[in-house]
mmCIF file of C-alpha atoms in Angstrom:
data_model
loop_
_atom_site.group_PDB
_atom_site.id
_atom_site.type_symbol
_atom_site.label_atom_id
_atom_site.label_comp_id
_atom_site.label_asym_id
_atom_site.label_seq_id
_atom_site.Cartn_x
_atom_site.Cartn_y
_atom_site.Cartn_z
ATOM 1 C CA MET Y 1 -13.086 29.853 15.874
ATOM 2 C CA THR Y 2 -15.225 28.221 13.189
ATOM 3 C CA LYS Y 3 -16.096 24.541 13.301
ATOM 4 C CA LYS Y 4 -13.795 23.805 10.321
ATOM 5 C CA THR Y 5 -10.915 25.772 11.877
ATOM 6 C CA LYS Y 6 -11.360 23.868 15.131
ATOM 7 C CA GLU Y 7 -11.395 20.533 13.265
ATOM 8 C CA ASN Y 8 -8.168 21.483 11.481
ATOM 9 C CA ALA Y 9 -6.570 22.507 14.773
ATOM 10 C CA ASP Y 10 -7.663 19.259 16.424
ATOM 11 C CA GLN Y 11 -6.259 17.257 13.502
ATOM 12 C CA LYS Y 12 -2.950 19.130 13.685
ATOM 13 C CA GLN Y 13 -2.713 18.453 17.421
ATOM 14 C CA GLU Y 14 -3.521 14.759 16.851
ATOM 15 C CA ASN Y 15 -0.720 14.525 14.307
ATOM 16 C CA LEU Y 16 1.730 16.251 16.656
ATOM 17 C CA SER Y 17 0.718 13.860 19.419
ATOM 18 C CA LEU Y 18 1.389 10.900 17.159
ATOM 19 C CA PHE Y 19 4.848 12.184 16.283
ATOM 20 C CA SER Y 20 5.771 12.749 19.937
ATOM 21 C CA LEU Y 21 4.209 9.479 21.084
ATOM 22 C CA PHE Y 22 6.355 7.402 18.760
ATOM 23 C CA ASP Y 23 9.563 9.412 18.987
ATOM 24 C CA ASP Y 24 10.948 7.702 22.072
ATOM 25 C CA GLU Y 25 14.710 7.533 22.182
ATOM 26 C CA GLY Y 26 15.999 4.077 21.440
ATOM 27 C CA GLU Y 27 13.030 2.956 19.330
ATOM 28 C CA ILE Y 28 13.704 1.736 15.799
ATOM 29 C CA ILE Y 29 10.433 2.549 14.085
ATOM 30 C CA CYS Y 30 9.255 1.313 10.729
ATOM 31 C CA GLY Y 31 6.151 2.434 8.890
ATOM 32 C CA VAL Y 32 4.099 -0.190 7.045
ATOM 33 C CA ASP Y 33 1.395 0.175 4.401
ATOM 34 C CA GLU Y 34 -0.140 -1.747 1.514
ATOM 35 C CA ALA Y 35 -1.460 -1.135 -1.982
ATOM 36 C CA GLY Y 36 -3.881 -3.096 -4.104
ATOM 37 C CA ARG Y 37 -6.591 -4.530 -1.886
ATOM 38 C CA GLY Y 38 -9.404 -3.509 -4.226
ATOM 39 C CA PRO Y 39 -8.194 -4.554 -7.701
ATOM 40 C CA LEU Y 40 -9.480 -7.609 -9.531
ATOM 41 C CA ALA Y 41 -6.036 -8.492 -10.864
ATOM 42 C CA GLY Y 42 -2.440 -8.617 -9.704
ATOM 43 C CA PRO Y 43 -0.925 -9.133 -6.263
ATOM 44 C CA VAL Y 44 -1.344 -7.016 -3.153
ATOM 45 C CA THR Y 45 1.905 -5.273 -2.241
ATOM 46 C CA ALA Y 46 3.209 -3.972 1.073
ATOM 47 C CA ALA Y 47 6.210 -1.898 2.069
ATOM 48 C CA ALA Y 48 8.087 -1.242 5.289
ATOM 49 C CA VAL Y 49 10.344 1.780 5.765
ATOM 50 C CA ILE Y 50 12.710 2.926 8.522
ATOM 51 C CA LEU Y 51 13.440 6.614 7.911
ATOM 52 C CA ASP Y 52 16.712 8.321 8.787
ATOM 53 C CA PRO Y 53 15.985 11.323 11.076
ATOM 54 C CA SER Y 54 19.183 12.981 9.875
ATOM 55 C CA ARG Y 55 18.034 12.851 6.242
ATOM 56 C CA PRO Y 56 14.481 14.262 6.149
ATOM 57 C CA ILE Y 57 12.333 13.811 3.056
ATOM 58 C CA ILE Y 58 10.067 16.719 2.155
ATOM 59 C CA GLY Y 59 6.589 16.028 0.788
ATOM 60 C CA LEU Y 60 5.780 12.672 2.368
ATOM 61 C CA ARG Y 61 2.047 12.030 2.595
ATOM 62 C CA ASP Y 62 -0.620 9.496 1.657
ATOM 63 C CA SER Y 63 0.343 8.189 -1.796
ATOM 64 C CA LYS Y 64 -3.254 8.599 -3.001
ATOM 65 C CA LYS Y 65 -2.913 12.366 -2.529
ATOM 66 C CA LEU Y 66 0.171 12.581 -4.742
ATOM 67 C CA SER Y 67 0.462 12.568 -8.511
ATOM 68 C CA GLU Y 68 2.221 9.706 -10.264
ATOM 69 C CA VAL Y 69 5.183 11.971 -10.996
ATOM 70 C CA GLN Y 70 5.416 13.019 -7.337
ATOM 71 C CA ARG Y 71 5.176 9.405 -6.133
ATOM 72 C CA ASP Y 72 7.877 8.218 -8.504
ATOM 73 C CA ALA Y 73 10.261 11.013 -7.477
ATOM 74 C CA LEU Y 74 9.642 10.433 -3.770
ATOM 75 C CA ALA Y 75 10.084 6.673 -4.154
ATOM 76 C CA ILE Y 76 13.590 7.246 -5.501
ATOM 77 C CA GLU Y 77 14.398 9.618 -2.639
ATOM 78 C CA ILE Y 78 13.005 7.233 -0.014
ATOM 79 C CA LYS Y 79 15.156 4.380 -1.307
ATOM 80 C CA GLU Y 80 18.223 6.647 -1.275
ATOM 81 C CA LYS Y 81 17.721 8.202 2.171
ATOM 82 C CA ALA Y 82 15.933 5.612 4.323
ATOM 83 C CA LEU Y 83 17.923 3.556 6.800
ATOM 84 C CA ALA Y 84 16.098 0.491 5.504
ATOM 85 C CA TRP Y 85 13.190 -0.341 3.220
ATOM 86 C CA ALA Y 86 11.585 -3.489 1.846
ATOM 87 C CA ILE Y 87 8.725 -4.367 -0.476
ATOM 88 C CA ALA Y 88 6.801 -7.643 -0.429
ATOM 89 C CA GLU Y 89 3.651 -9.050 -1.967
ATOM 90 C CA CYS Y 90 1.036 -11.764 -1.861
ATOM 91 C CA SER Y 91 0.066 -13.348 -5.149
ATOM 92 C CA GLU Y 92 -3.379 -13.679 -6.683
ATOM 93 C CA GLN Y 93 -3.369 -17.356 -5.719
ATOM 94 C CA GLU Y 94 -2.559 -16.530 -2.094
ATOM 95 C CA ILE Y 95 -5.321 -13.905 -2.049
ATOM 96 C CA ASP Y 96 -7.837 -16.473 -3.343
ATOM 97 C CA THR Y 97 -6.681 -19.036 -0.793
ATOM 98 C CA LEU Y 98 -6.348 -16.835 2.288
ATOM 99 C CA ASN Y 99 -8.780 -13.953 1.510
ATOM 100 C CA ILE Y 100 -7.604 -10.399 0.871
ATOM 101 C CA LEU Y 101 -7.392 -9.346 4.529
ATOM 102 C CA GLN Y 102 -5.129 -12.229 5.519
ATOM 103 C CA ALA Y 103 -3.081 -11.884 2.342
ATOM 104 C CA THR Y 104 -2.559 -8.187 3.094
ATOM 105 C CA MET Y 105 -1.439 -8.976 6.634
ATOM 106 C CA LEU Y 106 0.976 -11.589 5.269
ATOM 107 C CA ALA Y 107 2.434 -9.161 2.725
ATOM 108 C CA MET Y 108 2.968 -6.605 5.501
ATOM 109 C CA ARG Y 109 4.686 -9.189 7.701
ATOM 110 C CA ARG Y 110 6.921 -10.235 4.812
ATOM 111 C CA ALA Y 111 7.918 -6.606 4.211
ATOM 112 C CA VAL Y 112 8.854 -6.063 7.874
ATOM 113 C CA GLU Y 113 10.772 -9.325 8.024
ATOM 114 C CA ALA Y 114 12.692 -8.402 4.852
ATOM 115 C CA LEU Y 115 14.128 -5.189 6.356
ATOM 116 C CA LYS Y 116 17.903 -5.265 6.725
ATOM 117 C CA ILE Y 117 17.474 -3.581 10.138
ATOM 118 C CA THR Y 118 15.111 -5.173 12.651
ATOM 119 C CA PRO Y 119 12.706 -2.543 14.021
ATOM 120 C CA THR Y 120 11.527 -2.456 17.625
ATOM 121 C CA LEU Y 121 8.140 -1.020 16.636
ATOM 122 C CA ALA Y 122 6.086 -1.297 13.452
ATOM 123 C CA LEU Y 123 3.455 1.385 12.825
ATOM 124 C CA ILE Y 124 0.751 -0.092 10.608
ATOM 125 C CA ASP Y 125 -1.645 1.970 8.512
ATOM 126 C CA GLY Y 126 -5.247 1.047 9.321
ATOM 127 C CA ASN Y 127 -6.967 -0.612 12.250
ATOM 128 C CA ARG Y 128 -5.351 -4.063 12.231
ATOM 129 C CA CYS Y 129 -1.843 -5.389 12.738
ATOM 130 C CA PRO Y 130 -0.302 -8.508 11.229
ATOM 131 C CA VAL Y 131 0.811 -11.228 13.603
ATOM 132 C CA MET Y 132 4.618 -11.024 13.774
ATOM 133 C CA ALA Y 133 7.517 -10.987 16.191
ATOM 134 C CA VAL Y 134 7.947 -7.209 16.032
ATOM 135 C CA ARG Y 135 5.768 -5.110 18.356
ATOM 136 C CA SER Y 136 3.181 -3.238 16.300
ATOM 137 C CA GLU Y 137 0.632 -0.443 16.562
ATOM 138 C CA ALA Y 138 -2.215 0.268 14.147
ATOM 139 C CA ILE Y 139 -2.898 3.903 13.225
ATOM 140 C CA VAL Y 140 -6.036 4.797 11.291
ATOM 141 C CA LYS Y 141 -5.145 7.069 8.359
ATOM 142 C CA GLY Y 142 -1.522 6.754 9.418
ATOM 143 C CA ASP Y 143 -0.394 7.177 5.816
ATOM 144 C CA ASP Y 144 -1.178 10.885 6.126
ATOM 145 C CA LYS Y 145 -0.054 11.292 9.752
ATOM 146 C CA VAL Y 146 3.214 9.426 10.220
ATOM 147 C CA PRO Y 147 6.076 10.049 7.761
ATOM 148 C CA ALA Y 148 7.379 6.477 7.876
ATOM 149 C CA ILE Y 149 3.929 5.127 6.985
ATOM 150 C CA SER Y 150 3.609 7.732 4.217
ATOM 151 C CA ALA Y 151 6.933 6.527 2.822
ATOM 152 C CA ALA Y 152 5.726 2.921 2.955
ATOM 153 C CA SER Y 153 2.505 3.927 1.229
ATOM 154 C CA ILE Y 154 4.485 5.512 -1.604
ATOM 155 C CA LEU Y 155 6.799 2.522 -2.058
ATOM 156 C CA ALA Y 156 3.929 0.022 -2.010
ATOM 157 C CA LYS Y 157 1.922 2.025 -4.538
ATOM 158 C CA THR Y 158 4.781 2.693 -6.963
ATOM 159 C CA ALA Y 159 5.964 -0.918 -6.783
ATOM 160 C CA ARG Y 160 2.515 -2.246 -7.586
ATOM 161 C CA ASP Y 161 1.954 0.239 -10.402
ATOM 162 C CA HIS Y 162 5.290 -0.764 -11.936
ATOM 163 C CA LEU Y 163 4.363 -4.427 -11.683
ATOM 164 C CA LEU Y 164 0.982 -3.809 -13.335
ATOM 165 C CA ALA Y 165 2.748 -1.999 -16.181
ATOM 166 C CA GLN Y 166 4.833 -5.152 -16.700
ATOM 167 C CA LEU Y 167 1.725 -7.338 -16.570
ATOM 168 C CA HIS Y 168 0.125 -5.079 -19.178
ATOM 169 C CA VAL Y 169 2.846 -6.132 -21.606
ATOM 170 C CA GLN Y 170 1.874 -9.775 -21.015
ATOM 171 C CA TYR Y 171 -1.870 -9.145 -21.056
ATOM 172 C CA PRO Y 172 -2.457 -6.003 -23.174
ATOM 173 C CA GLU Y 173 -6.067 -6.937 -23.908
ATOM 174 C CA TYR Y 174 -7.122 -5.951 -20.365
ATOM 175 C CA ALA Y 175 -5.690 -2.377 -20.468
ATOM 176 C CA LEU Y 176 -4.012 -2.860 -17.096
ATOM 177 C CA ASP Y 177 -1.866 0.213 -17.718
ATOM 178 C CA GLN Y 178 -4.988 2.375 -17.512
ATOM 179 C CA HIS Y 179 -6.810 1.004 -14.469
ATOM 180 C CA LYS Y 180 -4.066 -0.959 -12.634
ATOM 181 C CA GLY Y 181 -6.434 -3.863 -12.133
ATOM 182 C CA TYR Y 182 -9.197 -1.917 -10.378
ATOM 183 C CA PRO Y 183 -12.812 -2.775 -11.295
ATOM 184 C CA THR Y 184 -13.434 0.130 -13.675
ATOM 185 C CA ALA Y 185 -16.027 -0.013 -16.440
ATOM 186 C CA LEU Y 186 -13.209 -0.521 -18.961
ATOM 187 C CA HIS Y 187 -11.721 -3.424 -17.004
ATOM 188 C CA LEU Y 188 -15.077 -5.137 -16.566
ATOM 189 C CA GLU Y 189 -15.780 -4.732 -20.277
ATOM 190 C CA ARG Y 190 -12.419 -6.278 -21.220
ATOM 191 C CA LEU Y 191 -12.989 -9.115 -18.758
ATOM 192 C CA LYS Y 192 -16.271 -9.976 -20.464
ATOM 193 C CA GLN Y 193 -14.619 -9.797 -23.876
ATOM 194 C CA HIS Y 194 -11.497 -11.811 -23.129
ATOM 195 C CA GLY Y 195 -12.381 -13.912 -20.108
ATOM 196 C CA VAL Y 196 -10.448 -14.493 -16.889
ATOM 197 C CA SER Y 197 -6.645 -14.506 -17.049
ATOM 198 C CA PRO Y 198 -4.162 -16.238 -14.698
ATOM 199 C CA ILE Y 199 -3.520 -12.923 -12.910
ATOM 200 C CA HIS Y 200 -7.166 -12.293 -11.994
ATOM 201 C CA ARG Y 201 -8.397 -12.860 -8.440
ATOM 202 C CA LYS Y 202 -10.926 -15.639 -8.846
ATOM 203 C CA SER Y 203 -12.448 -15.118 -5.392
ATOM 204 C CA TYR Y 204 -13.567 -11.562 -6.259
ATOM 205 C CA ALA Y 205 -17.247 -11.285 -7.163
ATOM 206 C CA PRO Y 206 -17.004 -9.905 -10.761
ATOM 207 C CA VAL Y 207 -14.411 -12.527 -11.684
ATOM 208 C CA LYS Y 208 -16.226 -15.327 -9.885
ATOM 209 C CA ALA Y 209 -19.437 -14.424 -11.730
ATOM 210 C CA LEU Y 210 -17.719 -14.764 -15.092
ATOM 211 C CA LEU Y 211 -16.280 -18.141 -14.125
ATOM 212 C CA LYS Y 212 -19.741 -19.392 -13.164
ATOM 213 C CA ASP Y 213 -21.030 -18.491 -16.631
ATOM 214 C CA LEU Y 214 -18.459 -20.720 -18.346
#
């Protein structure tokens, strides 16, 4: 067995272990993930999803590994088939006040609390859990290991992309439809040309630097 084959086998076994570990009878499990920690503009979004075991969804995986067309199609299917789902966000102002880590945790908590069914266990993508009443477990790279987290990843990403498309209509000079608020060369160029807008995160270094120059 080659090293790569062994690594793939180990990864497959790890994934199987995760599925069996969190498949206890009686648990109501929700997956939780976020989108938009890195952008200079717009809110950070989070989603929570409780899947229906009797209505499997084919193709769930980390939203970053899917095309926009695939994400949009899966988002529709998730909303149709899931037992419960919710999307929440933290605004640019909350991000600047709390910092992005705490704002992300708050958005995740809001998403879980907005579910119409209260879960007994929340599986959180990453290595940290928000403080909330529901028992939680952090899973590194969970968005590509646990279907419920994959579903949450897809809903968070598609919701944020849709919101940025709406913000593009309000602020077309920043080309938000092309970079979704991320610090690309185009975005930084437009920021220098047009200045800081109300939807920019003023605590982020490139935006803060422009404000200092005023």
